[in-house]
Structures are given as C-alpha cells and as structure tokens.
XYZ file of C-alpha atoms in Angstrom:
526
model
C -129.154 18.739 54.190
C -127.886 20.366 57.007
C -127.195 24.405 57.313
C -123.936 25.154 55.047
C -121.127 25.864 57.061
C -119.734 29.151 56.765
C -117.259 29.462 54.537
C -117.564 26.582 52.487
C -118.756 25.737 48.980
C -119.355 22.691 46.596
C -117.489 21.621 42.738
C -118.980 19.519 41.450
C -118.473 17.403 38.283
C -121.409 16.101 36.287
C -121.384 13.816 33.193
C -123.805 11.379 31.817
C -122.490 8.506 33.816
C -120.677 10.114 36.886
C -121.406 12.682 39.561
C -118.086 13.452 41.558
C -117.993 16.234 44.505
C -115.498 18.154 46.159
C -116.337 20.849 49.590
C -113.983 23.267 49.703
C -112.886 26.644 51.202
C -113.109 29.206 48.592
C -110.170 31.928 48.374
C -107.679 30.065 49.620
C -104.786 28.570 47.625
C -103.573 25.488 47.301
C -107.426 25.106 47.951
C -108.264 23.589 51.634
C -110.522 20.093 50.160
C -112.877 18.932 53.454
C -114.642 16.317 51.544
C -114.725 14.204 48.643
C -117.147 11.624 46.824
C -118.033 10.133 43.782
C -121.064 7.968 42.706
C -122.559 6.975 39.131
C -125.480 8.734 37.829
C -128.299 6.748 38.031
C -130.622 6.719 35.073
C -134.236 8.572 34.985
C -135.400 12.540 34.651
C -133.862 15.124 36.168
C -136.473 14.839 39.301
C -134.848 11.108 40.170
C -131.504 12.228 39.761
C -131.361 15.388 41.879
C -133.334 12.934 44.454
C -130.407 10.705 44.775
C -127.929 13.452 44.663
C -129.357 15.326 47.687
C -129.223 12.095 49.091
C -125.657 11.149 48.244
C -124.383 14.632 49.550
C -126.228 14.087 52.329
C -124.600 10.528 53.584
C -121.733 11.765 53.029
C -121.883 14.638 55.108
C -121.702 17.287 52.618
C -123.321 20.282 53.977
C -122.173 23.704 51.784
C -124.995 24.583 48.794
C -123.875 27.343 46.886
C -121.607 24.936 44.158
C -119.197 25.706 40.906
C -120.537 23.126 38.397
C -118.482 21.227 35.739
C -120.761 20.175 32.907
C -120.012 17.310 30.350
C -123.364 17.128 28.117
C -124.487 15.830 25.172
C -122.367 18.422 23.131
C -121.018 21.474 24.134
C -118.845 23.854 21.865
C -115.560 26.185 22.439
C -114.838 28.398 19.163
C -112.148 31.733 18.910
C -113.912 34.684 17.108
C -112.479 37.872 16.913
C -114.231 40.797 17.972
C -114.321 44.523 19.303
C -113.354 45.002 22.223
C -116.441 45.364 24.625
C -117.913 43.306 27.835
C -120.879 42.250 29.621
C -124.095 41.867 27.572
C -123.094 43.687 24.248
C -120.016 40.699 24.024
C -123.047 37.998 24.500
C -124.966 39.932 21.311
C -122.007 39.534 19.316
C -121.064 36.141 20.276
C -124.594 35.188 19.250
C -124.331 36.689 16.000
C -121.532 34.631 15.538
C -122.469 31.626 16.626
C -125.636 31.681 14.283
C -124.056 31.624 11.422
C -121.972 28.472 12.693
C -124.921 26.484 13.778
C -128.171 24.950 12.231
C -130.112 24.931 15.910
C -132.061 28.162 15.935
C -129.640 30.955 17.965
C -132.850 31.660 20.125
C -132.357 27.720 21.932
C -128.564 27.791 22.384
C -127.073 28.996 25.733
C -124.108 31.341 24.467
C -122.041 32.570 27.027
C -117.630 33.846 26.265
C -114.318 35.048 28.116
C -111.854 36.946 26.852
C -108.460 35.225 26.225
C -106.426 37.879 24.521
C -105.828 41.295 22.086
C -105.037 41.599 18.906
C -104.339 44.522 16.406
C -105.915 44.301 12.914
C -104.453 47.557 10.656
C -103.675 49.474 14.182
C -107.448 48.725 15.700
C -107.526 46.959 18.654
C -109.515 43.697 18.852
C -110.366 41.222 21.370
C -109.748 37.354 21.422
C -112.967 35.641 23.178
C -113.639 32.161 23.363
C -117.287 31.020 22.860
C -118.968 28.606 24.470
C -122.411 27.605 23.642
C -125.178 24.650 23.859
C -128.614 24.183 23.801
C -130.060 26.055 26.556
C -132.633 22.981 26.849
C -129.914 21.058 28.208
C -129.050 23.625 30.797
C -131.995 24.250 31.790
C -132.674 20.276 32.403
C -129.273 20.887 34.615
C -130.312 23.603 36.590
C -132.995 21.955 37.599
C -131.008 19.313 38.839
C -129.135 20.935 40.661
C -131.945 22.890 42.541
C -134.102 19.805 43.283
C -131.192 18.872 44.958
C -130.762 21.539 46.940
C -128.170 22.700 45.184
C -127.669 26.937 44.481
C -125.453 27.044 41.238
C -123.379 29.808 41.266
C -121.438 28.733 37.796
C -121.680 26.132 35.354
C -118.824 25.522 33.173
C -117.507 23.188 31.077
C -114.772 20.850 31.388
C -112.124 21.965 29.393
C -112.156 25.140 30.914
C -112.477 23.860 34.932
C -109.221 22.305 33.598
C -107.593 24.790 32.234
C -107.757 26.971 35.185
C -104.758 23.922 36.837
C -101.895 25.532 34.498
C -98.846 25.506 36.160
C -97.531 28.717 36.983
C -94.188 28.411 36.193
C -94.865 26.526 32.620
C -97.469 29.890 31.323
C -95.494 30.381 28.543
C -95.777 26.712 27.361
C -98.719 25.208 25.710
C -100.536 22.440 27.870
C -102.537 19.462 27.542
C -105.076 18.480 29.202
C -107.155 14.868 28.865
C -109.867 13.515 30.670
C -110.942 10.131 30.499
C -114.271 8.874 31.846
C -116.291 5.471 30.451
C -116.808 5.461 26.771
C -115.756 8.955 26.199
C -112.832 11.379 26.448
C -112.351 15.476 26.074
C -108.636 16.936 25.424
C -108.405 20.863 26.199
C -105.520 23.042 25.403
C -104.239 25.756 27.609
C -102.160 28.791 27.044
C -101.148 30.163 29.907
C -104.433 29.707 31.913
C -106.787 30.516 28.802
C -108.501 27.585 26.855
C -107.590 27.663 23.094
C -108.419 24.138 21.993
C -111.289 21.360 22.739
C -112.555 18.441 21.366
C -114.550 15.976 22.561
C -114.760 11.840 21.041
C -115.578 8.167 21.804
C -114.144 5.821 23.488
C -115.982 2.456 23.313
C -114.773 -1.267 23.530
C -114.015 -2.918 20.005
C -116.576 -4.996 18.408
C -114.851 -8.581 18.193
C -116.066 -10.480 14.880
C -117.906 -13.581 15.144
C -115.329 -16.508 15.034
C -116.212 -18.663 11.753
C -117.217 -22.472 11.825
C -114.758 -25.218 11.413
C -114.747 -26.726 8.019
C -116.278 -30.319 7.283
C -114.057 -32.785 6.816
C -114.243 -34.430 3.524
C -111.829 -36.716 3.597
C -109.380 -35.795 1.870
C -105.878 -37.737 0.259
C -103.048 -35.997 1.535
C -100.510 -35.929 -1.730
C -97.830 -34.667 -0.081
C -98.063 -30.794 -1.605
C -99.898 -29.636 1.955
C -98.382 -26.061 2.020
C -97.943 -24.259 5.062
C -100.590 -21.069 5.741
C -98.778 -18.312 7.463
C -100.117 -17.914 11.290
C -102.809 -15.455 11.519
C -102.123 -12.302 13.615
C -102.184 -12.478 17.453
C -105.507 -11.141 18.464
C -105.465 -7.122 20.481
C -106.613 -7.649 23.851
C -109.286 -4.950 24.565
C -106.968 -2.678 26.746
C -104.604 -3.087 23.170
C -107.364 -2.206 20.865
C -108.744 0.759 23.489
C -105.085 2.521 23.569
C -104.968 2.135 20.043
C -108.241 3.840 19.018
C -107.427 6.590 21.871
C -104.139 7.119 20.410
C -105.157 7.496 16.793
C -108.231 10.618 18.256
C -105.479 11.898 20.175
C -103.098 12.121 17.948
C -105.832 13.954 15.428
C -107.035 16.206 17.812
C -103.535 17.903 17.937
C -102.588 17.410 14.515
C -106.011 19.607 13.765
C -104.555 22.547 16.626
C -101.630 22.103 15.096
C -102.836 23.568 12.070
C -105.672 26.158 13.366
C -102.482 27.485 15.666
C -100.001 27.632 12.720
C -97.088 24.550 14.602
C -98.792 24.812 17.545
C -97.883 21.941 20.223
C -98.094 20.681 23.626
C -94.812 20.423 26.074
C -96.715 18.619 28.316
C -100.029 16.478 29.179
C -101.805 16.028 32.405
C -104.721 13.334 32.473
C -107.577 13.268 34.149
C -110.910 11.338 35.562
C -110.475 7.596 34.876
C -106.607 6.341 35.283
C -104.775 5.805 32.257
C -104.446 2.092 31.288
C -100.379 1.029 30.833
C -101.090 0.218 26.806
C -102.312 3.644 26.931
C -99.518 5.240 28.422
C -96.615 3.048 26.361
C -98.724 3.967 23.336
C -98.314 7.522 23.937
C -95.030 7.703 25.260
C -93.883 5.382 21.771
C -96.351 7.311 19.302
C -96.563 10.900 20.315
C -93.088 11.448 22.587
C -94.960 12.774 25.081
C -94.795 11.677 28.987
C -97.978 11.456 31.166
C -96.964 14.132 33.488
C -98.227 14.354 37.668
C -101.890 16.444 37.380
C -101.464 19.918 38.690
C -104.043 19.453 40.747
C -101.749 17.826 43.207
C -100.128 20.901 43.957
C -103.152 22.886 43.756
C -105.110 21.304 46.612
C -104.581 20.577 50.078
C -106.629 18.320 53.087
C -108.208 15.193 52.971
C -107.416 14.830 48.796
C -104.388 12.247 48.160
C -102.139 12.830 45.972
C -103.063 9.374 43.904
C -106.973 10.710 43.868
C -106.090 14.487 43.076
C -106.219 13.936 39.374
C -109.491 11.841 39.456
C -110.862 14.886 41.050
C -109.462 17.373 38.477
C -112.595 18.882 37.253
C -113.506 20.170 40.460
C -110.568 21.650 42.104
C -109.822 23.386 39.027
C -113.329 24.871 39.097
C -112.457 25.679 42.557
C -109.330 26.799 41.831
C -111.117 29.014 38.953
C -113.414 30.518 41.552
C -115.941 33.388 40.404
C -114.156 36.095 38.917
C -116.396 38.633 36.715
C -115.692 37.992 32.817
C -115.706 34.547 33.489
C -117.619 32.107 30.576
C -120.836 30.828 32.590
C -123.429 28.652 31.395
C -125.941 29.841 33.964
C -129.358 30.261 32.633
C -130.085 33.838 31.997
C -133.071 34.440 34.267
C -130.941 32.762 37.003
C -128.197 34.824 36.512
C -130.507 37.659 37.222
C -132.129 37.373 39.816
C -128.754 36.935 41.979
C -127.768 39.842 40.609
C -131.178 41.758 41.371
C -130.846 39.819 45.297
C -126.767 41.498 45.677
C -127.672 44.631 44.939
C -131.379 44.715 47.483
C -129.479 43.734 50.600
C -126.189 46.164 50.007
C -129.074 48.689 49.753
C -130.966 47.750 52.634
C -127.895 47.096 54.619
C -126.596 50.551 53.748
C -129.863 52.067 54.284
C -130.137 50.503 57.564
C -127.293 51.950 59.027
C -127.938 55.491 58.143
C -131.281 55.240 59.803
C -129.864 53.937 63.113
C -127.530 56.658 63.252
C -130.335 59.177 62.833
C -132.171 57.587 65.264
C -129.412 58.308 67.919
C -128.909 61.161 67.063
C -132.897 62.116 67.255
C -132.695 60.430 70.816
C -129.533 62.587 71.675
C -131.498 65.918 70.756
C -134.508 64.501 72.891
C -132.151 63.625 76.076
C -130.275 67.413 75.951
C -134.078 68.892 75.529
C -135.005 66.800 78.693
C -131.723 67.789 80.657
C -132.040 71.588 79.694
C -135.362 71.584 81.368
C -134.714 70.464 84.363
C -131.415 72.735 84.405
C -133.422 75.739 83.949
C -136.168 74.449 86.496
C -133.716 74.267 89.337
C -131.778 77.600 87.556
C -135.343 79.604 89.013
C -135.499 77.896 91.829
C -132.279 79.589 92.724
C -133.208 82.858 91.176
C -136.050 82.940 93.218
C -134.161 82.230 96.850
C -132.053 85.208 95.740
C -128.716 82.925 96.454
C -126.388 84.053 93.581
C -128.564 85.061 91.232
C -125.795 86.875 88.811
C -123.748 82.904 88.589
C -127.815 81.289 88.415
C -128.950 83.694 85.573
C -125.340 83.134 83.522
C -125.598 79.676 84.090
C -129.361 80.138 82.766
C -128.048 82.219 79.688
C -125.476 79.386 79.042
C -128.233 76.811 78.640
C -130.753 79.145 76.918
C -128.131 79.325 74.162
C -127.217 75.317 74.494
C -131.260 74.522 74.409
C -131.754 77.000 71.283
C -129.197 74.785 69.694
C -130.425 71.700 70.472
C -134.135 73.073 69.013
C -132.374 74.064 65.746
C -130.668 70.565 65.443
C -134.567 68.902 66.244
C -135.710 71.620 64.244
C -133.584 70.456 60.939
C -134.288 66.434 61.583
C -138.041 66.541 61.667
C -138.192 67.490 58.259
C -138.517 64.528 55.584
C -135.058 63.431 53.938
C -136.533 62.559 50.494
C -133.292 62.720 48.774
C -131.458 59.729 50.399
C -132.766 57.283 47.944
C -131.601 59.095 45.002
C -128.303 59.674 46.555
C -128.282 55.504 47.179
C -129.432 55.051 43.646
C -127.097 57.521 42.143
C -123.720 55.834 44.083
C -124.743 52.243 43.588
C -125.540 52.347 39.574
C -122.236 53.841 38.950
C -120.050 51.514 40.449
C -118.142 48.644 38.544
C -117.780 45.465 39.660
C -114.262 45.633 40.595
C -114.983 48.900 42.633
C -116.014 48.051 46.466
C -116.621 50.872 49.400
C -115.018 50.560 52.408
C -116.884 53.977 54.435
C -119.318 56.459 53.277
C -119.518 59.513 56.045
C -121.649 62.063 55.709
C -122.252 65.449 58.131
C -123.971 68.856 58.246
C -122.005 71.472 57.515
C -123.919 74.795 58.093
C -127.051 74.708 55.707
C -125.516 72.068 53.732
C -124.006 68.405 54.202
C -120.566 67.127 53.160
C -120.053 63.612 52.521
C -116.662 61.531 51.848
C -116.495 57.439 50.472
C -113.676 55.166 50.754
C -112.829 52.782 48.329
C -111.288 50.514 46.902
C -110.433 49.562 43.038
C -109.215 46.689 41.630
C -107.623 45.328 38.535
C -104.787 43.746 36.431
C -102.786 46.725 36.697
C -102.183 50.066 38.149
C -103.506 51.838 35.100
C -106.501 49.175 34.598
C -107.244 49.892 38.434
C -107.331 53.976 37.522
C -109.745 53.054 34.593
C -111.862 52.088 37.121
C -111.959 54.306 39.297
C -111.958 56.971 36.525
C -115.446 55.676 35.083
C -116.973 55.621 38.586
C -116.061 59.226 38.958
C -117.484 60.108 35.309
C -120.446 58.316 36.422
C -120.760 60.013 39.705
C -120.205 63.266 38.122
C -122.943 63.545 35.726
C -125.720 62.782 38.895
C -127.439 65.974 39.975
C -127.878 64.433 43.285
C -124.167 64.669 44.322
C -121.988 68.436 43.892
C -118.190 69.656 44.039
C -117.059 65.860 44.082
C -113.116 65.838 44.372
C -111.122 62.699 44.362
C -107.605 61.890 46.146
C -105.891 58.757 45.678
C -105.198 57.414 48.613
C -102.762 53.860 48.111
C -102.037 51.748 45.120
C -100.393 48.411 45.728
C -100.063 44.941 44.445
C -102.756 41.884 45.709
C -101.475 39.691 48.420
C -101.188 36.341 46.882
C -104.208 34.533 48.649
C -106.175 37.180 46.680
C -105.071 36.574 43.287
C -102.840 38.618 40.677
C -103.423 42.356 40.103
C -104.015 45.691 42.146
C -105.850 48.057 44.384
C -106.241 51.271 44.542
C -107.637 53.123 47.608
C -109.311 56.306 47.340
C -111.099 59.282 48.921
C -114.262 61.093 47.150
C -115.538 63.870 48.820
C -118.628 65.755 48.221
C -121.679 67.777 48.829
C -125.147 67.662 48.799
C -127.096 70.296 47.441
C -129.620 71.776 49.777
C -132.700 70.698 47.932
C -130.965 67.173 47.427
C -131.283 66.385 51.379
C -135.088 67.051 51.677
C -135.673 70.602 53.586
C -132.571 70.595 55.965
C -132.024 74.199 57.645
C-alpha cells in the first residue's frame, strides 16, 4: 500500500464471512468517511486472508494503516461485575479473578480486557460498574496477525456491541437503546444506556430445514361407498423469508425478555439495525410482535462524505468505532505485548523529541559564547592599537575596561557550560513518570538564575469535570513533589474551561508549575 495520508485512519469490521472498511478522519464529528468497501472473507489461515485483504485495500485505494477493529469471533463475552473502584492494570487483575470463576477455559488463555460504565454505593462505599469483555486470547492473537500481514497497525480491537453502542443518540441518553446487527446466518443485539453497553447476546440465524415431501400412496382400487369424508387442507407452507423472521423474532424477543429481568423492567424505546437489511416479514413481524418500529441507524447522522444515507447502517460497525475513537479507559482486545510496546514507542520519541530540543538550544547558546569570545578579541586588538598611537587613550582604555568586564562574563558563562549536565535525564525521567494520561505539556522553560536554575511547565489537564480535571493535576503535583530532582515547586492555575465540541465532552485546565533545580541536580553549574 501506498504511504498513509496524514490524517487519516481505517475501521474496520471483521466477521467470519465479511470484511467491511471505512477511511476516515479521526476527531472530527459527524466523522468525514473518504472511502468505503466491503468484500467476503475468503476461506484459509490467517496468512491467505491478510493476503487478500492488503490486496482488497489496496484496489480500492485505501491508503491509512493505523485501524480501529470491530471483531465478531467465534464467541466473545460482555458480563457487569461490581468492583472497587480502581483503573489500569489492577481493574484487569480483578476482572480476571472474576471471570475465572465464570469460565471453564483456563483464565491464563482468555484475553480479558473492561470499561467502566457507572458507580454505585453498597452500605456508603463507593463501587464501580465495569463491563467485562473477554475471549480466548488464541483467537486474538490469530487476528492480530491478520491484521499485520496485511499491513495493517491495530490500534484497538473491539467488539461489536460496543462499536455500536458508541452511535447513541444524544438527545435519547436517558432512554434505553437497541441495537441489532444482522449478517449471514448469525445476528448480535446490544443494549445501550446512554453510550455504555449493558446487554449482549449473540445467536443463529440459519435457513429452515424443509422435510422431505412423502410418496404418493398406491392405488388399490378402491369402491367408493359414498362415506368419502373430507380431510381438512393442510397448512400453507412458510416461505423461507416467513420461517427466517419467525425464528429471529422468537431470539429477539428472548434476548430482551432475559434483560428484562437482569435490569429489573428494563426495556428498549427504540431499535436501530444494522449490517444485512432487514427483510419486510422481519420488520412486520416486529412491528406486530414486539411494538417496536425499525428506527433510521444513527449512523446516518453521525457520518458525513462519500457514505449514503441508505449504506450508513450497513456500515454501522465501523463508524461507530470511529465515532468511539481512542479514549484511555476504553475496553480493548489488543494483545498485551502489543499494547506495550506502543506504549514503550510514545513515551521514547516524546523523550527524544524533548531531549532534542534542549540540546539545540545549548548548542546556540555554546556558539553565542564562542562568537562574543571571538568579537572581544579583536575589540581589544584594535583597543591597543589605539593605545599605542596615543589618540585618545582615556575613551580607548574605558572602552577596553568595558569589554574586559563583557569578556570576563562571557568566560564565566563558557566557564559554567563546559561542565557535564548529568542531571537532565533524571529531571526527564522524574517529569515524564508522573504525568497521567489526561495531563499534556504545552512549554517547559528553564534558565540560570545566579548559581542555580529556575524552570516553569505549562500544561494542560483534562477531564469530565472541573474537579476531575483538579484531580489530575493534583496527583501530578504529588508526584512531582516527592522527586529529589525538582525543589520549591509552586503551582498557579492558569484557565479552566469547557471542551470545544469537536473535542469531545469535559474540561481543561491550564496551569503554571514553577521550580528549581538544586545545584547538584544540574551537574556542576557555577
């Protein structure tokens, strides 16, 4: 494939029978679609397959690599446990724990991954809803591979229920919704509150088996006595569209009679379907059976470009994953070691790029030093020159004095920069391990002050709230403050206001740290 274009990224939708793909531009909402396909999967290992992917993407022009992956596998669970609240990997242990007493497969071959949906309070503690969602890592790692012989960088894998979930309207978040998607033999219904996945289950869909039709009966002639009573007509034989909205109907109809009671009268306002278009028996069946309309797919309004509207909810699964985005927290299926090393990659080139610039800048300054040193010498060559013609020697020897005093500077300044700075890289190390993922600098500025340097960062905080943005910025400076590398850190708030609405729902906070390095932190500086 050809280099990605800036900007741009891939969803992409991947079930046992169909590969569809949408290239998008992330952040930007309704989301700006450039190109959609779809193709079956052919059959073979995951070698073939990724073979004829890179080659499908590639007729069709797709050139982004980095993708948001959909996943429909063999099985894949969603499950509610309650726990304390916590994040990050100590959430994963406890999700495991959880899930091994749930499942038969050994806990150290499932792929466990969770989200948070929501708090509780159990006899005044505070405890956290997170959804689980787990499958055999085997299966994921048979994906990921994929996916890379493709060409393919996976950023997230999720699974479908919550790419759709993500496509809850706005202005119906306080209603329960339902979402179904249909695809050849098989069908998954998700239900969202509010954004946040509370309900899945997947089941078949296949064509009725029609019975063998019996032999006529020999004729064995028979007298007719005149008592021939009529046999009633035998039913009118389903068609297989008939027989197919009858079997979905009945799984539907159990999958939200089973929410129904796990949510205590739970029930959907509204359903949105997905993938393969609904068949007319199938939407008369539901409108008849269940009272519920088939309304438009969100993903209408959610996407802009080359989608149509009449395609947008055949492509649901991946403009809700685009829709989704990456947002830390999120549930993702990645393989762990993956997950990793992108991880270990972000935080090498901030550090090199941040390291980078503080060595040009001493560089320049070095070379200043070096060009007064140069210019002071020929000053005070031409400055004895004059002394020696005896032409105003009191202005010459001032003007000497003046750059005596300039040049003793300028050798105090080269003095202090030849020695080593061997405590930039604990400085570096000591700012970049404290900060959360919602904290981002904007500046860091540091200068000598006398025999000591001051320093000030920018920054910037983000988070659901004013006071969840503060929390943030409140552990950074906890975390800042128990380094020996950095002293007399003070902290000023600088802004707090709401996110623009291209950037999501939440806060910032700007703020100002400033600081100062001890004297045996910065290496020897005089």
């Amino acid at each position: 494939m050809s280099a990605a274009p800036k900007g741009k990224m891939l969803a992409l939708e991947i079930t046992p029978r169909l590969i569809r793909a949408v290239e998008f531009v992330p952040n930007t909402f309704p989301v700006q679609v450039t190109r959609t396909a779809s193709m079956e999967r052919p059959a073979g290992e995951p070698s073939a397959v990724g073979r004829a992917m890179r080659e499908f993407l590639s007729g069709n022009g797709f050139a982004a690599k980095r993708a948001l992956v959909g996943y429909s596998g063999p099985v894949i669970e969603h499950r509610i446990y309650t726990i304390p609240p916590v994040a990050g990997e100590a959430r994963i242990e406890l999700l495991r724990g959880k899930v091994a007493q749930e499942t038969t497969t050994p806990i150290a071959e499932m792929k466990v991954t969770g989200e948070a949906i929501g708090k509780l309070s159990e006899g005044g503690i505070e405890r956290q809803e997170v959804l689980a969602v787990y499958t055999p890592e085997f299966e994921i790692k048979r994906l990921t591979f994929l996916l890379l012989e493709a060409g393919i960088s996976p950023a997230r894998i999720a699974s479908i229920p919550l790419a759709l979930a993500s496509l809850h309207p706005e202005e119906k978040k306080d209603l329960l919704a339902g979402f179904l998607h249909s695809e050849a033999g098989r069908c998954v219904i998700g239900i969202s509150d509010g954004g946040k996945l509370r309900f899945s289950r997947e089941f078949a869909l296949e064509a009725p088996l029609r019975p063998v039709a019996a032999p006529e009966p020999p004729d064995y002639k028979n007298i007719d006595l005149g008592q021939d009573r009529q046999e009633p007509a035998p039913p009118a034989a389903q068609s297989d569209a008939e027989a197919m909205a009858e079997r979905l109907v009945t799984e539907l109809t159990r999958s939200l009679l089973y929410f129904r009671q796990i949510s205590r009268g739970g029930s959907i306002s509204n359903l949105y379907w997905s993938g393969r278009a609904p068949s007319d028996e199938a939407a008369s069946l539901i409108r008849a059976r269940l009272k519920l309309e088939i309304s438009p797919h969100p993903a209408i309004a959610a996407s802009c470009g080359v989608v149509r509207d009449e395609n947008a909810a055949e492509f649901g699964v991946p403009i809700g994953l685009a829709v989704a985005g990456q947002v830390p927290g999120q549930a993702n299926l990645l393989p762990e070691g993956l997950m990793r090393r992108k991880e270990r990659r972000g935080s090498l080139i901030a550090f090199a790029a941040v390291l980078a610039v503080f060595v040009a800048a001493n560089a320049g300054l070095f070379a200043g030093l070096q060009k007064a040193r140069n210019e002071y010498r020929l000053a005070l060559s031409g400055s004895a020159s004059g002394v020696r013609t005896g032409d105003g020697m009191k202005e010459e020897f001032g003007a000497w004095l003046s750059l005596r005093k300039a040049a003793e500077d300028a050798t105090a300044g080269e003095r202090a920069l030849s020695a080593p700075f061997n405590g930039w890289k604990a400085l570096f190390a000591s700012l970049g391990a404290s900060v959360p993922a919602e904290v981002a600098f904007a500046s860091l500025t540091i200068e000598r002050s006398g025999d000591a340097f001051r320093g000030e960062l920018r920054g910037k905080a983000r988070g659901k709230d004013p006071s969840d943005a503060q929390e943030k910025v409140n552990a950074f400076l906890v975390a800042v403050g128990k380094t020996r590398t950095i002293a007399e850190a003070r902290y000023a708030p600088q802004e707090m206001r709401p996110l623009r609405a291209e950037e999501g729902r939440g806060y910032e906070q700007e703020f100002l740290v400033s600081f100062s390095l001890p004297r045996e932190g910065t290496g020897g500086g005089r």
